[in-house]
Short mmCIF file of N, CA and C in Angstrom, two decimals:
data_model
loop_
_atom_site.label_atom_id
_atom_site.label_comp_id
_atom_site.label_asym_id
_atom_site.label_seq_id
_atom_site.Cartn_x
_atom_site.Cartn_y
_atom_site.Cartn_z
N MET A 234 -15.05 -36.13 -12.58
CA MET A 234 -15.61 -35.83 -11.28
C MET A 234 -16.99 -36.50 -11.19
N ILE A 235 -17.24 -37.12 -10.06
CA ILE A 235 -18.51 -37.81 -9.84
C ILE A 235 -19.22 -37.11 -8.66
N THR A 236 -20.51 -36.88 -8.81
CA THR A 236 -21.31 -36.26 -7.76
C THR A 236 -22.45 -37.22 -7.39
N PRO A 237 -23.10 -37.00 -6.26
CA PRO A 237 -24.18 -37.91 -5.85
C PRO A 237 -25.28 -38.08 -6.91
N GLU A 238 -25.45 -37.09 -7.77
CA GLU A 238 -26.46 -37.19 -8.82
C GLU A 238 -26.13 -38.28 -9.83
N ASN A 239 -24.82 -38.63 -9.94
CA ASN A 239 -24.36 -39.61 -10.91
C ASN A 239 -24.11 -40.99 -10.31
N PHE A 240 -24.40 -41.18 -9.01
CA PHE A 240 -24.13 -42.45 -8.36
C PHE A 240 -25.04 -43.55 -8.89
N THR A 241 -24.50 -44.77 -8.89
CA THR A 241 -25.32 -45.93 -9.15
C THR A 241 -26.15 -46.20 -7.88
N ALA A 242 -27.06 -47.14 -7.95
CA ALA A 242 -27.89 -47.46 -6.78
C ALA A 242 -27.03 -47.95 -5.62
N ASP A 243 -26.02 -48.79 -5.90
CA ASP A 243 -25.13 -49.28 -4.84
C ASP A 243 -24.29 -48.15 -4.24
N GLN A 244 -23.77 -47.27 -5.10
CA GLN A 244 -22.98 -46.14 -4.60
C GLN A 244 -23.84 -45.23 -3.74
N LYS A 245 -25.05 -44.96 -4.17
CA LYS A 245 -25.97 -44.10 -3.42
C LYS A 245 -26.30 -44.71 -2.06
N ARG A 246 -26.53 -46.00 -2.03
CA ARG A 246 -26.84 -46.69 -0.78
C ARG A 246 -25.66 -46.59 0.20
N PHE A 247 -24.45 -46.80 -0.29
CA PHE A 247 -23.28 -46.71 0.58
C PHE A 247 -23.06 -45.26 1.06
N TYR A 248 -23.21 -44.31 0.15
CA TYR A 248 -23.05 -42.89 0.50
C TYR A 248 -24.03 -42.47 1.58
N ASP A 249 -25.28 -42.88 1.44
CA ASP A 249 -26.31 -42.52 2.42
C ASP A 249 -26.08 -43.16 3.78
N SER A 250 -25.46 -44.34 3.80
CA SER A 250 -25.24 -45.04 5.07
C SER A 250 -23.86 -44.79 5.67
N MET A 251 -23.04 -43.98 5.00
CA MET A 251 -21.69 -43.71 5.48
C MET A 251 -21.72 -43.07 6.87
N ASN A 252 -20.86 -43.54 7.75
CA ASN A 252 -20.77 -43.03 9.10
C ASN A 252 -19.40 -42.34 9.27
N VAL A 253 -19.40 -41.07 9.54
CA VAL A 253 -18.16 -40.32 9.71
C VAL A 253 -17.72 -40.41 11.17
N GLN A 254 -16.44 -40.71 11.37
CA GLN A 254 -15.85 -40.82 12.70
C GLN A 254 -15.04 -39.56 13.02
N TYR A 255 -14.89 -39.27 14.31
CA TYR A 255 -14.11 -38.13 14.76
C TYR A 255 -13.25 -38.55 15.94
N SER A 256 -12.05 -37.98 16.02
CA SER A 256 -11.24 -38.14 17.23
C SER A 256 -11.89 -37.29 18.30
N ASN A 257 -11.93 -37.77 19.53
CA ASN A 257 -12.59 -37.03 20.60
C ASN A 257 -12.05 -35.62 20.77
N SER A 258 -10.76 -35.45 20.63
CA SER A 258 -10.16 -34.13 20.85
C SER A 258 -10.43 -33.16 19.70
N TYR A 259 -10.88 -33.68 18.56
CA TYR A 259 -11.09 -32.81 17.41
C TYR A 259 -12.55 -32.47 17.15
N ARG A 260 -13.47 -33.13 17.82
CA ARG A 260 -14.90 -33.01 17.52
C ARG A 260 -15.46 -31.64 17.83
N LYS A 261 -16.15 -31.07 16.89
CA LYS A 261 -16.86 -29.81 17.14
C LYS A 261 -18.04 -30.07 18.04
N LYS A 262 -18.37 -29.14 18.85
CA LYS A 262 -19.52 -29.27 19.74
C LYS A 262 -20.77 -28.83 18.98
N ILE A 263 -21.38 -29.77 18.27
CA ILE A 263 -22.59 -29.51 17.51
C ILE A 263 -23.66 -30.48 18.00
N SER A 264 -24.81 -29.98 18.26
CA SER A 264 -25.88 -30.80 18.79
C SER A 264 -26.26 -31.92 17.83
N ASP A 265 -26.46 -33.11 18.37
CA ASP A 265 -26.91 -34.26 17.57
C ASP A 265 -28.42 -34.31 17.46
N THR A 266 -29.13 -33.45 18.19
CA THR A 266 -30.59 -33.52 18.19
C THR A 266 -31.23 -32.68 17.09
N SER A 267 -30.48 -31.78 16.47
CA SER A 267 -31.03 -30.95 15.41
C SER A 267 -30.96 -31.66 14.07
N ASN A 268 -31.88 -31.33 13.19
CA ASN A 268 -31.89 -31.90 11.84
C ASN A 268 -31.10 -30.99 10.92
N TYR A 269 -29.81 -31.29 10.78
CA TYR A 269 -28.95 -30.46 9.95
C TYR A 269 -29.05 -30.80 8.48
N ASP A 270 -29.74 -31.88 8.12
CA ASP A 270 -29.88 -32.22 6.71
C ASP A 270 -30.59 -31.11 5.94
N LEU A 271 -31.34 -30.29 6.62
CA LEU A 271 -32.00 -29.17 5.96
C LEU A 271 -31.01 -28.09 5.56
N CYS A 272 -29.77 -28.17 6.08
CA CYS A 272 -28.75 -27.17 5.80
C CYS A 272 -27.95 -27.49 4.55
N THR A 273 -28.26 -28.56 3.87
CA THR A 273 -27.49 -28.93 2.69
C THR A 273 -28.43 -29.19 1.53
N SER A 274 -27.92 -28.97 0.34
CA SER A 274 -28.76 -29.16 -0.84
C SER A 274 -28.83 -30.64 -1.19
N ASN A 275 -29.96 -31.03 -1.73
CA ASN A 275 -30.13 -32.39 -2.22
C ASN A 275 -29.25 -32.55 -3.43
N PRO A 276 -28.62 -33.60 -3.67
CA PRO A 276 -28.55 -34.90 -3.01
C PRO A 276 -27.32 -35.04 -2.10
N TYR A 277 -26.74 -33.94 -1.65
CA TYR A 277 -25.52 -34.00 -0.85
C TYR A 277 -25.82 -34.30 0.60
N LYS A 278 -24.85 -34.86 1.27
CA LYS A 278 -24.98 -35.28 2.67
C LYS A 278 -24.37 -34.20 3.57
N PHE A 279 -25.07 -33.85 4.63
CA PHE A 279 -24.55 -32.90 5.61
C PHE A 279 -23.59 -33.65 6.52
N ILE A 280 -22.39 -33.10 6.70
CA ILE A 280 -21.38 -33.72 7.56
C ILE A 280 -20.89 -32.67 8.54
N LYS A 281 -20.87 -33.02 9.80
CA LYS A 281 -20.33 -32.13 10.82
C LYS A 281 -18.81 -32.12 10.68
N LEU A 282 -18.24 -30.92 10.55
CA LEU A 282 -16.81 -30.81 10.35
C LEU A 282 -16.08 -30.76 11.68
N PRO A 283 -14.87 -31.33 11.73
CA PRO A 283 -14.09 -31.26 12.96
C PRO A 283 -13.44 -29.89 13.09
N ASN A 284 -12.98 -29.57 14.29
CA ASN A 284 -12.25 -28.32 14.50
C ASN A 284 -10.95 -28.31 13.72
N ASN A 285 -10.35 -29.46 13.53
CA ASN A 285 -9.06 -29.57 12.86
C ASN A 285 -9.22 -30.39 11.59
N LYS A 286 -8.84 -29.82 10.46
CA LYS A 286 -8.96 -30.52 9.17
C LYS A 286 -8.11 -31.78 9.11
N LEU A 287 -7.12 -31.90 9.99
CA LEU A 287 -6.19 -33.03 9.95
C LEU A 287 -6.60 -34.16 10.88
N ASP A 288 -7.80 -34.12 11.41
CA ASP A 288 -8.30 -35.17 12.30
C ASP A 288 -8.18 -36.52 11.59
N PRO A 289 -7.34 -37.45 12.12
CA PRO A 289 -7.13 -38.72 11.42
C PRO A 289 -8.38 -39.59 11.32
N ALA A 290 -9.20 -39.63 12.35
CA ALA A 290 -10.41 -40.45 12.29
C ALA A 290 -11.37 -39.90 11.25
N PHE A 291 -11.50 -38.57 11.16
CA PHE A 291 -12.37 -37.93 10.19
C PHE A 291 -11.90 -38.24 8.77
N SER A 292 -10.63 -38.00 8.48
CA SER A 292 -10.14 -38.22 7.12
C SER A 292 -10.19 -39.69 6.73
N ASN A 293 -9.87 -40.60 7.67
CA ASN A 293 -9.92 -42.03 7.36
C ASN A 293 -11.35 -42.52 7.10
N SER A 294 -12.36 -41.79 7.58
CA SER A 294 -13.75 -42.16 7.32
C SER A 294 -14.07 -42.16 5.83
N PHE A 295 -13.34 -41.38 5.07
CA PHE A 295 -13.63 -41.24 3.65
C PHE A 295 -12.87 -42.24 2.77
N ALA A 296 -11.91 -42.97 3.35
CA ALA A 296 -11.14 -43.95 2.57
C ALA A 296 -12.05 -45.04 2.01
N GLU A 297 -12.92 -45.57 2.85
CA GLU A 297 -13.83 -46.63 2.39
C GLU A 297 -14.81 -46.09 1.35
N LEU A 298 -15.29 -44.86 1.56
CA LEU A 298 -16.19 -44.24 0.58
C LEU A 298 -15.50 -44.12 -0.77
N ALA A 299 -14.26 -43.64 -0.77
CA ALA A 299 -13.52 -43.48 -2.02
C ALA A 299 -13.31 -44.82 -2.73
N LYS A 300 -13.05 -45.86 -1.96
CA LYS A 300 -12.89 -47.20 -2.55
C LYS A 300 -14.19 -47.66 -3.19
N LYS A 301 -15.30 -47.51 -2.48
CA LYS A 301 -16.60 -47.94 -3.01
C LYS A 301 -17.03 -47.14 -4.24
N LEU A 302 -16.66 -45.85 -4.26
CA LEU A 302 -17.03 -45.01 -5.40
C LEU A 302 -16.01 -45.10 -6.53
N ASN A 303 -14.88 -45.77 -6.27
CA ASN A 303 -13.79 -45.91 -7.24
C ASN A 303 -13.25 -44.54 -7.67
N VAL A 304 -12.94 -43.70 -6.66
CA VAL A 304 -12.36 -42.38 -6.91
C VAL A 304 -11.05 -42.25 -6.13
N ASP A 305 -10.22 -41.29 -6.53
CA ASP A 305 -8.94 -41.07 -5.89
C ASP A 305 -9.01 -40.09 -4.72
N ALA A 306 -10.02 -39.23 -4.72
CA ALA A 306 -10.12 -38.20 -3.70
C ALA A 306 -11.59 -37.84 -3.46
N VAL A 307 -11.83 -37.21 -2.31
CA VAL A 307 -13.16 -36.75 -1.94
C VAL A 307 -13.05 -35.28 -1.58
N ILE A 308 -13.99 -34.48 -2.04
CA ILE A 308 -13.98 -33.04 -1.74
C ILE A 308 -15.12 -32.74 -0.76
N ILE A 309 -14.76 -32.04 0.31
CA ILE A 309 -15.72 -31.57 1.30
C ILE A 309 -15.91 -30.08 1.08
N ILE A 310 -17.17 -29.63 0.92
CA ILE A 310 -17.47 -28.21 0.69
C ILE A 310 -18.14 -27.66 1.94
N GLU A 311 -17.60 -26.56 2.45
CA GLU A 311 -18.17 -25.90 3.63
C GLU A 311 -18.61 -24.49 3.25
N ASN A 312 -19.88 -24.22 3.45
CA ASN A 312 -20.42 -22.87 3.25
C ASN A 312 -20.55 -22.21 4.61
N GLN A 313 -19.82 -21.15 4.84
CA GLN A 313 -19.96 -20.40 6.08
C GLN A 313 -20.97 -19.30 5.81
N ILE A 314 -22.08 -19.37 6.53
CA ILE A 314 -23.18 -18.45 6.26
C ILE A 314 -23.48 -17.60 7.49
N SER A 315 -24.15 -16.50 7.24
CA SER A 315 -24.63 -15.65 8.33
C SER A 315 -26.02 -15.15 7.96
N ASN A 316 -26.77 -14.74 8.96
CA ASN A 316 -28.13 -14.24 8.76
C ASN A 316 -28.30 -12.89 9.45
N PRO A 317 -27.65 -11.85 8.93
CA PRO A 317 -27.83 -10.54 9.55
C PRO A 317 -29.19 -9.96 9.15
N GLY A 318 -30.00 -9.68 10.11
CA GLY A 318 -31.33 -9.13 9.82
C GLY A 318 -32.17 -10.10 9.05
N SER A 319 -32.64 -9.69 7.90
CA SER A 319 -33.54 -10.53 7.12
C SER A 319 -32.86 -11.19 5.92
N TYR A 320 -31.53 -11.16 5.87
CA TYR A 320 -30.81 -11.72 4.72
C TYR A 320 -30.04 -12.97 5.09
N GLY A 321 -29.90 -13.86 4.13
CA GLY A 321 -29.03 -15.03 4.24
C GLY A 321 -27.84 -14.79 3.34
N ILE A 322 -26.65 -14.81 3.91
CA ILE A 322 -25.44 -14.47 3.16
C ILE A 322 -24.44 -15.62 3.25
N ILE A 323 -23.91 -16.04 2.09
CA ILE A 323 -22.77 -16.96 2.08
C ILE A 323 -21.53 -16.09 2.20
N ASN A 324 -20.83 -16.22 3.34
CA ASN A 324 -19.64 -15.41 3.57
C ASN A 324 -18.40 -16.01 2.92
N THR A 325 -18.23 -17.32 3.11
CA THR A 325 -17.01 -17.97 2.64
C THR A 325 -17.34 -19.39 2.19
N ILE A 326 -16.69 -19.81 1.12
CA ILE A 326 -16.76 -21.20 0.66
C ILE A 326 -15.38 -21.80 0.87
N THR A 327 -15.32 -22.91 1.59
CA THR A 327 -14.06 -23.61 1.83
C THR A 327 -14.18 -25.01 1.25
N MET A 328 -13.15 -25.44 0.52
CA MET A 328 -13.12 -26.80 -0.02
C MET A 328 -11.87 -27.49 0.49
N ASN A 329 -12.04 -28.72 0.93
CA ASN A 329 -10.93 -29.56 1.37
C ASN A 329 -10.95 -30.83 0.54
N MET A 330 -9.81 -31.16 -0.05
CA MET A 330 -9.71 -32.38 -0.85
C MET A 330 -8.90 -33.41 -0.05
N TYR A 331 -9.53 -34.55 0.23
CA TYR A 331 -8.89 -35.64 0.95
C TYR A 331 -8.63 -36.77 -0.03
N GLY A 332 -7.48 -37.44 0.10
CA GLY A 332 -7.16 -38.54 -0.79
C GLY A 332 -6.32 -39.60 -0.08
N PHE A 333 -6.01 -40.66 -0.80
CA PHE A 333 -5.26 -41.77 -0.24
C PHE A 333 -3.83 -41.36 0.09
N ASN A 334 -3.32 -41.90 1.19
CA ASN A 334 -1.95 -41.65 1.59
C ASN A 334 -1.02 -42.30 0.58
N PRO A 335 -0.09 -41.53 -0.03
CA PRO A 335 0.78 -42.12 -1.06
C PRO A 335 1.80 -43.10 -0.48
N VAL A 336 2.00 -43.07 0.84
CA VAL A 336 2.91 -44.01 1.49
C VAL A 336 2.11 -45.27 1.80
N GLU A 337 2.39 -46.31 1.04
CA GLU A 337 1.64 -47.56 1.23
C GLU A 337 2.32 -48.37 2.33
N THR A 338 1.80 -48.21 3.53
CA THR A 338 2.37 -48.88 4.69
C THR A 338 1.24 -49.56 5.45
N ASP A 339 1.52 -50.75 5.90
CA ASP A 339 0.57 -51.44 6.76
C ASP A 339 0.67 -50.80 8.14
N ALA A 340 -0.44 -50.30 8.64
CA ALA A 340 -0.44 -49.59 9.92
C ALA A 340 0.09 -50.48 11.04
N SER A 341 -0.09 -51.78 10.98
CA SER A 341 0.39 -52.67 12.04
C SER A 341 1.91 -52.77 12.04
N ALA A 342 2.58 -52.42 10.92
CA ALA A 342 4.03 -52.48 10.85
C ALA A 342 4.69 -51.24 11.45
N LEU A 343 3.92 -50.21 11.69
CA LEU A 343 4.47 -48.98 12.26
C LEU A 343 4.73 -49.15 13.76
N PRO A 344 5.73 -48.43 14.29
CA PRO A 344 5.94 -48.51 15.74
C PRO A 344 4.71 -48.00 16.47
N GLN A 345 4.29 -48.75 17.46
CA GLN A 345 3.08 -48.39 18.20
C GLN A 345 3.43 -47.42 19.32
N LYS A 346 3.05 -46.16 19.13
CA LYS A 346 3.25 -45.13 20.13
C LYS A 346 1.89 -44.60 20.53
N LYS A 347 1.80 -44.20 21.76
CA LYS A 347 0.54 -43.61 22.21
C LYS A 347 0.30 -42.34 21.42
N GLN A 348 -0.93 -42.11 21.00
CA GLN A 348 -1.36 -40.92 20.27
C GLN A 348 -0.94 -40.92 18.80
N SER A 349 -0.21 -41.93 18.30
CA SER A 349 0.16 -41.92 16.89
C SER A 349 -0.79 -42.81 16.10
N LYS A 350 -1.20 -42.33 14.94
CA LYS A 350 -2.12 -43.08 14.08
C LYS A 350 -1.66 -42.94 12.65
N PHE A 351 -1.87 -43.97 11.87
CA PHE A 351 -1.56 -43.93 10.45
C PHE A 351 -2.80 -43.47 9.69
N ASN A 352 -2.65 -42.51 8.83
CA ASN A 352 -3.77 -42.02 8.03
C ASN A 352 -3.77 -42.74 6.69
N ASN A 353 -4.85 -43.49 6.43
CA ASN A 353 -5.03 -44.08 5.11
C ASN A 353 -5.48 -43.02 4.12
N PHE A 354 -6.14 -42.03 4.61
CA PHE A 354 -6.69 -40.94 3.82
C PHE A 354 -6.22 -39.66 4.50
N MET A 355 -5.86 -38.67 3.73
CA MET A 355 -5.30 -37.47 4.34
C MET A 355 -5.68 -36.22 3.55
N LEU A 356 -5.52 -35.06 4.17
CA LEU A 356 -5.82 -33.80 3.51
C LEU A 356 -4.77 -33.54 2.44
N TYR A 357 -5.22 -33.44 1.20
CA TYR A 357 -4.33 -33.15 0.08
C TYR A 357 -4.18 -31.65 -0.12
N SER A 358 -5.30 -30.97 -0.13
CA SER A 358 -5.27 -29.55 -0.47
C SER A 358 -6.52 -28.87 0.07
N SER A 359 -6.42 -27.56 0.22
CA SER A 359 -7.54 -26.79 0.75
C SER A 359 -7.55 -25.43 0.06
N ILE A 360 -8.74 -24.90 -0.14
CA ILE A 360 -8.87 -23.58 -0.75
C ILE A 360 -10.07 -22.88 -0.11
N GLU A 361 -9.98 -21.58 0.00
CA GLU A 361 -11.04 -20.80 0.62
C GLU A 361 -11.30 -19.55 -0.22
N MET A 362 -12.57 -19.24 -0.40
CA MET A 362 -12.94 -18.07 -1.18
C MET A 362 -13.94 -17.24 -0.39
N ASP A 363 -13.60 -15.97 -0.15
CA ASP A 363 -14.54 -15.04 0.49
C ASP A 363 -15.52 -14.59 -0.56
N LEU A 364 -16.81 -14.63 -0.22
CA LEU A 364 -17.84 -14.37 -1.21
C LEU A 364 -18.75 -13.22 -0.81
N ASN A 365 -19.33 -13.29 0.38
CA ASN A 365 -20.28 -12.30 0.88
C ASN A 365 -21.39 -12.00 -0.12
N ALA A 366 -22.09 -13.06 -0.52
CA ALA A 366 -23.18 -12.95 -1.49
C ALA A 366 -24.52 -13.20 -0.81
N ILE A 367 -25.47 -12.32 -1.03
CA ILE A 367 -26.82 -12.51 -0.51
C ILE A 367 -27.50 -13.58 -1.35
N VAL A 368 -27.96 -14.63 -0.69
CA VAL A 368 -28.63 -15.72 -1.41
C VAL A 368 -30.10 -15.86 -1.03
N SER A 369 -30.51 -15.20 0.06
CA SER A 369 -31.91 -15.29 0.45
C SER A 369 -32.34 -14.07 1.26
N GLU A 370 -33.66 -13.84 1.25
CA GLU A 370 -34.24 -12.76 2.05
C GLU A 370 -35.50 -13.30 2.71
N TYR A 371 -35.70 -12.91 3.96
CA TYR A 371 -36.82 -13.40 4.75
C TYR A 371 -37.70 -12.23 5.19
N GLY A 372 -38.99 -12.48 5.28
CA GLY A 372 -39.95 -11.48 5.73
C GLY A 372 -39.99 -11.38 7.24
N GLN A 373 -40.90 -10.57 7.75
CA GLN A 373 -41.02 -10.34 9.19
C GLN A 373 -41.41 -11.61 9.94
N ASN A 374 -42.15 -12.50 9.30
CA ASN A 374 -42.56 -13.77 9.93
C ASN A 374 -41.61 -14.91 9.59
N LYS A 375 -40.39 -14.57 9.16
CA LYS A 375 -39.35 -15.54 8.82
C LYS A 375 -39.70 -16.39 7.60
N GLU A 376 -40.66 -15.94 6.79
CA GLU A 376 -40.99 -16.68 5.57
C GLU A 376 -40.00 -16.27 4.47
N LEU A 377 -39.65 -17.23 3.63
CA LEU A 377 -38.70 -16.99 2.56
C LEU A 377 -39.36 -16.14 1.48
N ILE A 378 -38.81 -14.95 1.21
CA ILE A 378 -39.34 -14.06 0.19
C ILE A 378 -38.56 -14.22 -1.12
N TYR A 379 -37.24 -14.39 -0.98
CA TYR A 379 -36.37 -14.38 -2.15
C TYR A 379 -35.24 -15.37 -1.93
N GLU A 380 -34.93 -16.15 -2.95
CA GLU A 380 -33.78 -17.04 -2.90
C GLU A 380 -33.16 -17.09 -4.29
N ASN A 381 -31.84 -16.95 -4.34
CA ASN A 381 -31.16 -16.94 -5.62
C ASN A 381 -29.81 -17.62 -5.48
N CYS A 382 -29.68 -18.80 -6.03
CA CYS A 382 -28.42 -19.53 -6.04
C CYS A 382 -27.92 -19.71 -7.46
N ILE A 383 -28.41 -18.87 -8.37
CA ILE A 383 -27.99 -18.95 -9.77
C ILE A 383 -26.49 -18.71 -9.84
N GLY A 384 -25.80 -19.60 -10.50
CA GLY A 384 -24.35 -19.48 -10.67
C GLY A 384 -23.54 -20.17 -9.59
N TYR A 385 -24.20 -20.63 -8.52
CA TYR A 385 -23.48 -21.28 -7.42
C TYR A 385 -22.78 -22.55 -7.91
N ASP A 386 -23.47 -23.37 -8.70
CA ASP A 386 -22.86 -24.60 -9.20
C ASP A 386 -21.67 -24.31 -10.10
N ARG A 387 -21.76 -23.28 -10.92
CA ARG A 387 -20.63 -22.89 -11.79
C ARG A 387 -19.47 -22.38 -10.95
N LEU A 388 -19.78 -21.62 -9.91
CA LEU A 388 -18.75 -21.13 -9.00
C LEU A 388 -18.02 -22.30 -8.33
N LEU A 389 -18.78 -23.31 -7.88
CA LEU A 389 -18.16 -24.49 -7.27
C LEU A 389 -17.25 -25.20 -8.27
N ASP A 390 -17.68 -25.32 -9.53
CA ASP A 390 -16.84 -25.95 -10.55
C ASP A 390 -15.53 -25.18 -10.72
N LEU A 391 -15.59 -23.86 -10.73
CA LEU A 391 -14.38 -23.05 -10.87
C LEU A 391 -13.45 -23.20 -9.67
N ILE A 392 -14.02 -23.26 -8.47
CA ILE A 392 -13.21 -23.45 -7.26
C ILE A 392 -12.56 -24.84 -7.26
N ILE A 393 -13.31 -25.84 -7.69
CA ILE A 393 -12.77 -27.20 -7.77
C ILE A 393 -11.61 -27.23 -8.76
N ASP A 394 -11.75 -26.58 -9.91
CA ASP A 394 -10.66 -26.51 -10.88
C ASP A 394 -9.42 -25.87 -10.27
N LYS A 395 -9.61 -24.78 -9.54
CA LYS A 395 -8.49 -24.07 -8.89
C LYS A 395 -7.86 -24.95 -7.81
N LEU A 396 -8.69 -25.65 -7.05
CA LEU A 396 -8.20 -26.55 -6.01
C LEU A 396 -7.33 -27.65 -6.63
N TYR A 397 -7.82 -28.25 -7.69
CA TYR A 397 -7.08 -29.33 -8.36
C TYR A 397 -5.78 -28.79 -8.96
N THR A 398 -5.83 -27.63 -9.61
CA THR A 398 -4.64 -27.03 -10.22
C THR A 398 -3.58 -26.73 -9.16
N SER A 399 -4.00 -26.17 -8.02
CA SER A 399 -3.04 -25.86 -6.97
C SER A 399 -2.44 -27.14 -6.38
N TYR A 400 -3.25 -28.19 -6.27
CA TYR A 400 -2.74 -29.47 -5.79
C TYR A 400 -1.71 -30.03 -6.76
N MET A 401 -2.00 -30.00 -8.05
CA MET A 401 -1.06 -30.52 -9.05
C MET A 401 0.23 -29.70 -9.06
N ASP A 402 0.14 -28.38 -8.89
CA ASP A 402 1.33 -27.53 -8.82
C ASP A 402 2.19 -27.90 -7.61
N ARG A 403 1.54 -28.20 -6.48
CA ARG A 403 2.28 -28.58 -5.27
C ARG A 403 2.98 -29.91 -5.45
N THR A 404 2.37 -30.85 -6.16
CA THR A 404 2.99 -32.16 -6.31
C THR A 404 4.22 -32.11 -7.22
N LYS A 405 4.33 -31.09 -8.05
CA LYS A 405 5.50 -30.95 -8.93
C LYS A 405 6.76 -30.63 -8.12
N ILE A 406 6.60 -29.98 -6.97
CA ILE A 406 7.76 -29.62 -6.17
C ILE A 406 8.02 -30.61 -5.03
N ALA A 407 7.20 -31.63 -4.95
CA ALA A 407 7.38 -32.65 -3.91
C ALA A 407 8.65 -33.45 -4.20
N PRO A 408 9.33 -33.91 -3.15
CA PRO A 408 10.54 -34.72 -3.38
C PRO A 408 10.21 -35.99 -4.14
N LYS A 409 11.07 -36.35 -5.06
CA LYS A 409 10.88 -37.56 -5.87
C LYS A 409 11.42 -38.76 -5.12
N LYS A 410 10.74 -39.91 -5.28
CA LYS A 410 11.21 -41.15 -4.67
C LYS A 410 12.46 -41.61 -5.40
N ALA A 411 13.42 -42.12 -4.66
CA ALA A 411 14.68 -42.57 -5.26
C ALA A 411 14.53 -43.93 -5.90
#
C-alpha cells in the first residue's frame, strides 16, 4: 500500500495537480468557494464526493492517477462527521476501492448509445463502519480545547484489510473466463 507520505516528487506533483471530473447528474451540490482542504489531514487531498459512487466520470478520474502511481487500485476514505454542541464526532467511516476495469475493451469499439460510457476505472468494493467517536471538543468561543485521533490510523489500516479481504472473497465467486 502506498500513501501520499511515500510518494516520489513526481508522484506528489501529479497527485497535487489531479483534477477530478464528475458527471453533471451525479455532482453533489457543494460550494466551490469554501476552502475544504482544511477538512482533510495532511498530506491527503480533499475530494468532493459524488451522490452516486458509480459516477463514470468520477471513477475514470482515478485511472490516470493509478497509472502514474503504478498501483492497481485507489481507496477513497470518507469521514462523516457531526458537531453536536461543543463536540466533533466521527459518525461513520466509508471506504470505496476503485480499480481498473478487468474487461480490456477499446471504448471506441463499443456501440455508441446516448448515455452509455465505458468505465476504465470502476468501483471494486465498499465498506462502511459506524463509529460515533468523539475526536474534538470546542470551547464557548469555538476554540479547540481537546483533540484526540490516537488510533485512527490503525483503525484505517484494519478497515483497509477488511475491505481488501471482502474484495478477494467476492472475486472467488466471480464467473471464470472460458
